[in-house]
mmCIF file of C-alpha atoms in Angstrom:
data_model
loop_
_atom_site.group_PDB
_atom_site.id
_atom_site.type_symbol
_atom_site.label_atom_id
_atom_site.label_comp_id
_atom_site.label_asym_id
_atom_site.label_seq_id
_atom_site.Cartn_x
_atom_site.Cartn_y
_atom_site.Cartn_z
ATOM 1 C CA MET A 1 9.707 15.661 15.295
ATOM 2 C CA LYS A 2 12.605 13.178 15.370
ATOM 3 C CA ASP A 3 10.756 11.313 18.096
ATOM 4 C CA LEU A 4 7.604 11.225 15.859
ATOM 5 C CA PHE A 5 9.570 9.472 13.138
ATOM 6 C CA SER A 6 11.447 7.160 15.544
ATOM 7 C CA ASP A 7 8.131 5.862 16.815
ATOM 8 C CA TYR A 8 7.756 4.287 13.373
ATOM 9 C CA GLY A 9 11.321 2.977 13.196
ATOM 10 C CA MET A 10 12.771 5.835 11.123
ATOM 11 C CA ILE A 11 15.741 7.969 11.973
ATOM 12 C CA LEU A 12 15.523 11.654 10.891
ATOM 13 C CA SER A 13 18.809 13.523 10.597
ATOM 14 C CA ASP A 14 19.317 17.181 11.555
ATOM 15 C CA GLU A 15 19.559 18.072 7.888
ATOM 16 C CA GLN A 16 16.404 16.180 6.950
ATOM 17 C CA GLU A 17 14.515 17.829 9.784
ATOM 18 C CA ARG A 18 15.704 21.209 8.727
ATOM 19 C CA LYS A 19 14.634 20.632 5.141
ATOM 20 C CA LEU A 20 11.206 19.375 6.110
ATOM 21 C CA GLU A 21 10.737 22.416 8.365
ATOM 22 C CA ARG A 22 11.535 24.717 5.539
ATOM 23 C CA TYR A 23 9.233 22.762 3.200
ATOM 24 C CA PHE A 24 6.481 23.313 5.828
ATOM 25 C CA GLU A 25 7.138 27.065 5.817
ATOM 26 C CA LEU A 26 7.016 27.240 2.022
ATOM 27 C CA LEU A 27 3.838 25.198 1.952
ATOM 28 C CA VAL A 28 1.964 27.458 4.372
ATOM 29 C CA SER A 29 3.247 30.616 2.691
ATOM 30 C CA TYR A 30 2.309 29.470 -0.873
ATOM 31 C CA ASN A 31 -0.990 28.124 0.331
ATOM 32 C CA GLU A 32 -2.138 31.738 1.007
ATOM 33 C CA LYS A 33 -2.294 32.335 -2.749
ATOM 34 C CA VAL A 34 -2.751 28.833 -4.161
ATOM 35 C CA ASN A 35 -4.823 26.168 -2.468
ATOM 36 C CA LEU A 36 -2.439 23.298 -1.922
ATOM 37 C CA THR A 37 -3.752 21.726 1.319
ATOM 38 C CA SER A 38 -6.434 22.279 3.908
ATOM 39 C CA VAL A 39 -4.014 21.231 6.634
ATOM 40 C CA THR A 40 -1.707 24.139 7.758
ATOM 41 C CA ASP A 41 -1.137 23.522 11.465
ATOM 42 C CA ARG A 42 2.549 22.650 11.939
ATOM 43 C CA ASP A 43 1.989 19.464 13.948
ATOM 44 C CA GLU A 44 -0.720 18.255 11.654
ATOM 45 C CA VAL A 45 1.339 18.845 8.471
ATOM 46 C CA TRP A 46 4.197 16.907 10.023
ATOM 47 C CA LYS A 47 1.892 14.037 10.983
ATOM 48 C CA THR A 48 -0.652 13.798 8.190
ATOM 49 C CA HIS A 49 1.610 14.809 5.279
ATOM 50 C CA PHE A 50 5.296 14.300 6.177
ATOM 51 C CA LEU A 51 5.105 11.229 8.397
ATOM 52 C CA ASP A 52 2.340 9.602 6.440
ATOM 53 C CA SER A 53 4.362 10.052 3.232
ATOM 54 C CA ALA A 54 7.391 8.539 4.931
ATOM 55 C CA LEU A 55 5.559 5.407 6.216
ATOM 56 C CA ILE A 56 6.805 3.571 3.115
ATOM 57 C CA PHE A 57 10.191 3.411 4.892
ATOM 58 C CA SER A 58 8.898 1.983 8.176
ATOM 59 C CA PRO A 59 10.557 -1.350 8.896
ATOM 60 C CA GLU A 60 7.176 -2.640 10.190
ATOM 61 C CA LEU A 61 5.833 -2.676 6.590
ATOM 62 C CA LYS A 62 8.783 -4.799 5.226
ATOM 63 C CA LEU A 63 8.765 -3.061 1.802
ATOM 64 C CA GLY A 64 12.548 -3.204 1.660
ATOM 65 C CA LEU A 65 12.889 0.497 0.636
ATOM 66 C CA ASP A 66 15.068 1.482 3.551
ATOM 67 C CA SER A 67 18.300 0.462 1.820
ATOM 68 C CA ASP A 68 20.828 2.770 0.140
ATOM 69 C CA ALA A 69 20.065 1.487 -3.351
ATOM 70 C CA LYS A 70 19.904 4.142 -6.061
ATOM 71 C CA ILE A 71 16.594 3.899 -7.790
ATOM 72 C CA ARG A 72 14.403 5.975 -10.074
ATOM 73 C CA VAL A 73 11.056 6.986 -8.521
ATOM 74 C CA LEU A 74 7.887 8.650 -9.901
ATOM 75 C CA ASP A 75 5.100 10.263 -7.887
ATOM 76 C CA VAL A 76 1.937 10.444 -9.965
ATOM 77 C CA GLY A 77 -0.497 13.217 -9.046
ATOM 78 C CA THR A 78 1.879 14.579 -6.478
ATOM 79 C CA GLY A 79 -0.071 17.710 -5.638
ATOM 80 C CA ALA A 80 1.884 19.610 -3.071
ATOM 81 C CA GLY A 81 4.584 16.972 -3.174
ATOM 82 C CA PHE A 82 3.182 14.119 -1.143
ATOM 83 C CA PRO A 83 4.621 11.645 -0.932
ATOM 84 C CA GLY A 84 7.375 12.252 -3.519
ATOM 85 C CA MET A 85 9.044 15.410 -2.165
ATOM 86 C CA VAL A 86 9.256 13.820 1.299
ATOM 87 C CA LEU A 87 10.783 10.665 -0.172
ATOM 88 C CA ALA A 88 13.354 12.739 -2.068
ATOM 89 C CA ILE A 89 14.395 14.592 1.138
ATOM 90 C CA LEU A 90 14.764 11.416 3.077
ATOM 91 C CA LYS A 91 16.519 9.535 0.229
ATOM 92 C CA PRO A 92 18.929 11.987 -1.543
ATOM 93 C CA GLU A 93 20.363 9.089 -3.542
ATOM 94 C CA TRP A 94 17.014 8.442 -5.223
ATOM 95 C CA ASP A 95 16.194 10.112 -8.539
ATOM 96 C CA VAL A 96 12.687 11.364 -7.920
ATOM 97 C CA VAL A 97 10.241 12.736 -10.513
ATOM 98 C CA LEU A 98 7.133 14.618 -9.341
ATOM 99 C CA LEU A 99 4.263 14.593 -11.827
ATOM 100 C CA ASP A 100 1.170 16.842 -11.656
ATOM 101 C CA SER A 101 -1.214 18.181 -14.336
ATOM 102 C CA LEU A 102 -1.588 21.645 -12.813
ATOM 103 C CA ARG A 103 0.968 24.353 -13.513
ATOM 104 C CA LYS A 104 0.421 26.179 -10.167
ATOM 105 C CA ARG A 105 1.302 23.047 -8.252
ATOM 106 C CA VAL A 106 4.428 22.425 -10.309
ATOM 107 C CA ASP A 107 5.494 26.046 -9.796
ATOM 108 C CA PHE A 108 5.331 25.533 -6.049
ATOM 109 C CA LEU A 109 7.252 22.291 -6.269
ATOM 110 C CA ASP A 110 9.936 23.997 -8.358
ATOM 111 C CA GLU A 111 10.235 26.694 -5.657
ATOM 112 C CA VAL A 112 10.667 24.022 -3.004
ATOM 113 C CA VAL A 113 13.376 22.317 -5.047
ATOM 114 C CA ARG A 114 15.281 25.633 -5.394
ATOM 115 C CA GLU A 115 14.900 26.589 -1.734
ATOM 116 C CA LEU A 116 16.049 23.228 -0.460
ATOM 117 C CA SER A 117 18.742 22.733 -3.105
ATOM 118 C CA LEU A 118 17.373 19.289 -3.984
ATOM 119 C CA GLU A 119 19.473 18.004 -6.890
ATOM 120 C CA ASN A 120 17.634 14.709 -7.092
ATOM 121 C CA VAL A 121 14.157 16.063 -7.908
ATOM 122 C CA SER A 122 12.574 16.908 -11.228
ATOM 123 C CA CYS A 123 9.053 18.418 -11.461
ATOM 124 C CA ILE A 124 6.917 17.882 -14.594
ATOM 125 C CA GLN A 125 3.551 19.281 -15.584
ATOM 126 C CA ALA A 126 1.785 16.745 -17.779
ATOM 127 C CA ARG A 127 -1.036 14.267 -17.908
ATOM 128 C CA ALA A 128 -0.009 10.786 -16.913
ATOM 129 C CA GLU A 129 -1.730 9.329 -19.953
ATOM 130 C CA GLU A 130 0.445 11.373 -22.233
ATOM 131 C CA LEU A 131 3.798 11.158 -20.344
ATOM 132 C CA ALA A 132 3.502 7.411 -20.221
ATOM 133 C CA ARG A 133 3.847 7.430 -24.041
ATOM 134 C CA SER A 134 7.279 8.958 -23.873
ATOM 135 C CA ASP A 135 10.255 6.698 -24.282
ATOM 136 C CA ASP A 136 12.028 8.473 -21.487
ATOM 137 C CA TYR A 137 9.365 7.630 -18.955
ATOM 138 C CA ARG A 138 7.379 4.597 -20.088
ATOM 139 C CA GLU A 139 8.524 1.515 -18.140
ATOM 140 C CA GLY A 140 11.346 3.628 -16.739
ATOM 141 C CA PHE A 141 10.880 3.576 -13.001
ATOM 142 C CA ASP A 142 11.867 1.174 -10.221
ATOM 143 C CA LEU A 143 9.158 2.555 -7.957
ATOM 144 C CA VAL A 144 5.954 4.418 -8.654
ATOM 145 C CA VAL A 145 3.908 5.991 -5.836
ATOM 146 C CA SER A 146 0.577 7.699 -5.539
ATOM 147 C CA ARG A 147 -1.260 9.087 -2.543
ATOM 148 C CA ALA A 148 -4.844 10.542 -2.244
ATOM 149 C CA VAL A 149 -5.347 10.704 -6.005
ATOM 150 C CA ALA A 150 -7.995 8.296 -7.211
ATOM 151 C CA GLU A 151 -9.527 4.870 -6.863
ATOM 152 C CA LEU A 152 -7.223 1.935 -7.422
ATOM 153 C CA ARG A 153 -8.558 0.686 -10.783
ATOM 154 C CA LEU A 154 -7.928 4.127 -12.249
ATOM 155 C CA LEU A 155 -4.560 4.483 -10.597
ATOM 156 C CA LEU A 156 -3.409 1.178 -12.020
ATOM 157 C CA GLU A 157 -3.834 2.455 -15.639
ATOM 158 C CA LEU A 158 -2.227 5.811 -14.838
ATOM 159 C CA CYS A 159 0.728 4.396 -12.817
ATOM 160 C CA VAL A 160 1.683 0.902 -13.894
ATOM 161 C CA PRO A 161 2.840 1.862 -17.443
ATOM 162 C CA PHE A 162 5.618 3.856 -15.844
ATOM 163 C CA ALA A 163 6.954 0.845 -13.828
ATOM 164 C CA LYS A 164 9.683 -1.412 -15.129
ATOM 165 C CA SER A 165 9.014 -5.058 -15.470
ATOM 166 C CA ASP A 166 8.873 -6.305 -11.838
ATOM 167 C CA GLY A 167 8.990 -2.689 -10.767
ATOM 168 C CA MET A 168 6.907 -1.735 -7.725
ATOM 169 C CA PHE A 169 3.823 0.427 -7.595
ATOM 170 C CA VAL A 170 2.787 1.550 -4.067
ATOM 171 C CA SER A 171 -0.649 3.050 -3.492
ATOM 172 C CA TYR A 172 -1.438 4.711 -0.137
ATOM 173 C CA LYS A 173 -4.994 3.702 0.861
ATOM 174 C CA GLY A 174 -7.492 3.965 3.739
ATOM 175 C CA PRO A 175 -9.879 1.391 5.287
ATOM 176 C CA LYS A 176 -11.894 0.839 2.077
ATOM 177 C CA PHE A 177 -8.876 -0.633 0.258
ATOM 178 C CA GLN A 178 -10.468 -4.073 0.006
ATOM 179 C CA GLU A 179 -13.424 -2.743 -1.898
ATOM 180 C CA GLU A 180 -10.993 -1.011 -4.329
ATOM 181 C CA ILE A 181 -8.982 -4.195 -4.820
ATOM 182 C CA SER A 182 -12.164 -6.132 -5.598
ATOM 183 C CA ALA A 183 -13.192 -3.561 -8.159
ATOM 184 C CA SER A 184 -9.681 -3.632 -9.776
ATOM 185 C CA GLN A 185 -9.490 -7.301 -10.712
ATOM 186 C CA ASN A 186 -9.969 -6.601 -14.470
ATOM 187 C CA ALA A 187 -7.378 -3.778 -14.408
ATOM 188 C CA LEU A 188 -4.884 -5.981 -12.649
ATOM 189 C CA THR A 189 -5.366 -8.619 -15.330
ATOM 190 C CA GLU A 190 -5.253 -6.221 -18.276
ATOM 191 C CA LEU A 191 -2.096 -4.518 -17.024
ATOM 192 C CA ARG A 192 -0.373 -7.869 -16.139
ATOM 193 C CA CYS A 193 -0.087 -7.110 -12.482
ATOM 194 C CA THR A 194 0.182 -9.197 -9.333
ATOM 195 C CA GLU A 195 -2.585 -9.285 -6.746
ATOM 196 C CA PRO A 196 -1.833 -6.382 -4.320
ATOM 197 C CA GLY A 197 0.227 -7.160 -1.306
ATOM 198 C CA VAL A 198 -1.396 -5.375 1.619
ATOM 199 C CA HIS A 199 0.884 -3.739 4.201
ATOM 200 C CA LYS A 200 -0.969 -2.462 7.306
ATOM 201 C CA ILE A 201 0.363 -0.047 9.919
ATOM 202 C CA SER A 202 -1.389 1.627 12.887
ATOM 203 C CA PHE A 203 -1.217 5.340 12.334
ATOM 204 C CA PHE A 204 -2.437 7.299 15.377
ATOM 205 C CA ASP A 205 -6.172 6.754 15.625
ATOM 206 C CA LYS A 206 -6.554 4.787 12.322
ATOM 207 C CA ASP A 207 -4.974 2.153 10.175
ATOM 208 C CA ARG A 208 -2.910 2.924 7.102
ATOM 209 C CA TYR A 209 -2.673 0.542 4.192
ATOM 210 C CA LEU A 210 0.029 0.539 1.502
ATOM 211 C CA LEU A 211 -0.726 -1.679 -1.431
ATOM 212 C CA GLU A 212 2.289 -3.193 -3.200
ATOM 213 C CA ILE A 213 1.673 -4.080 -6.824
ATOM 214 C CA ARG A 214 4.145 -5.393 -9.383
ATOM 215 C CA ARG A 215 3.896 -5.788 -13.152
ATOM 216 C CA VAL A 216 5.059 -9.218 -14.139
ATOM 217 C CA GLY A 217 4.045 -9.459 -17.814
ATOM 218 C CA GLU A 218 4.571 -7.440 -20.991
ATOM 219 C CA LEU A 219 2.657 -4.173 -20.837
ATOM 220 C CA PRO A 220 -0.010 -3.963 -23.575
ATOM 221 C CA GLU A 221 0.752 -1.170 -25.991
ATOM 222 C CA LYS A 222 -2.816 0.278 -25.765
ATOM 223 C CA TYR A 223 -2.398 1.367 -22.170
ATOM 224 C CA PRO A 224 -2.800 3.939 -20.918
ATOM 225 C CA ARG A 225 -5.657 5.070 -23.023
ATOM 226 C CA ARG A 226 -6.155 8.685 -24.193
ATOM 227 C CA PRO A 227 -6.373 11.470 -21.498
ATOM 228 C CA GLY A 228 -9.707 11.416 -19.737
ATOM 229 C CA ILE A 229 -10.730 7.947 -20.962
ATOM 230 C CA PRO A 230 -9.396 6.058 -17.921
ATOM 231 C CA ALA A 231 -11.430 8.245 -15.589
ATOM 232 C CA LYS A 232 -14.583 8.012 -17.711
ATOM 233 C CA ARG A 233 -14.328 4.279 -18.345
ATOM 234 C CA PRO A 234 -12.102 2.668 -15.680
ATOM 235 C CA LEU A 235 -10.956 -0.855 -16.489
#
């Protein structure tokens, strides 16, 4: 598995490999009682979940996140912990918050944190629309990430309010990213965001796109709207 990561310019330590392997074991075991993922084959989990989550560190993407800087990170709609739990394992100096609306998922994440003795991870059950109204979280993160959650114009309203001014929001996307960007122009304007920077990387038999978005203006107080409204009436 170290070779798998090194192919993308990332060095995996013995300790990180051990923790990811234990994470895999917990995922497969818990998945027997709670549906967390349809992918349970070891090699596939390592490739489609662990490595894909870690692509944000690939030097090829030039996102500048491979430094030792201590930053605060939020994963919105983390599900089984992708990408946030993987990021926390690879960057123990980061303060990582995993956010999901379902209790059963957060219970699993709490178990992973205990089993791996991850002191840099907090798991929260809440709706993003509500948590973004808390002074402890609103505009409180250097980096916000989201993977396989929703279309971009919806994600912007759910994620950007958590980012500091000039903080980075990174959305993991597939080949239809350009259509999503085109549909998100109003949301980008309303939320005072830059046009997405597109970072492309070849990932096995497909291309992976990470969209880098920054908030550069004052966040309007009315966003995010009440729970459910962003999904029903995307910007």
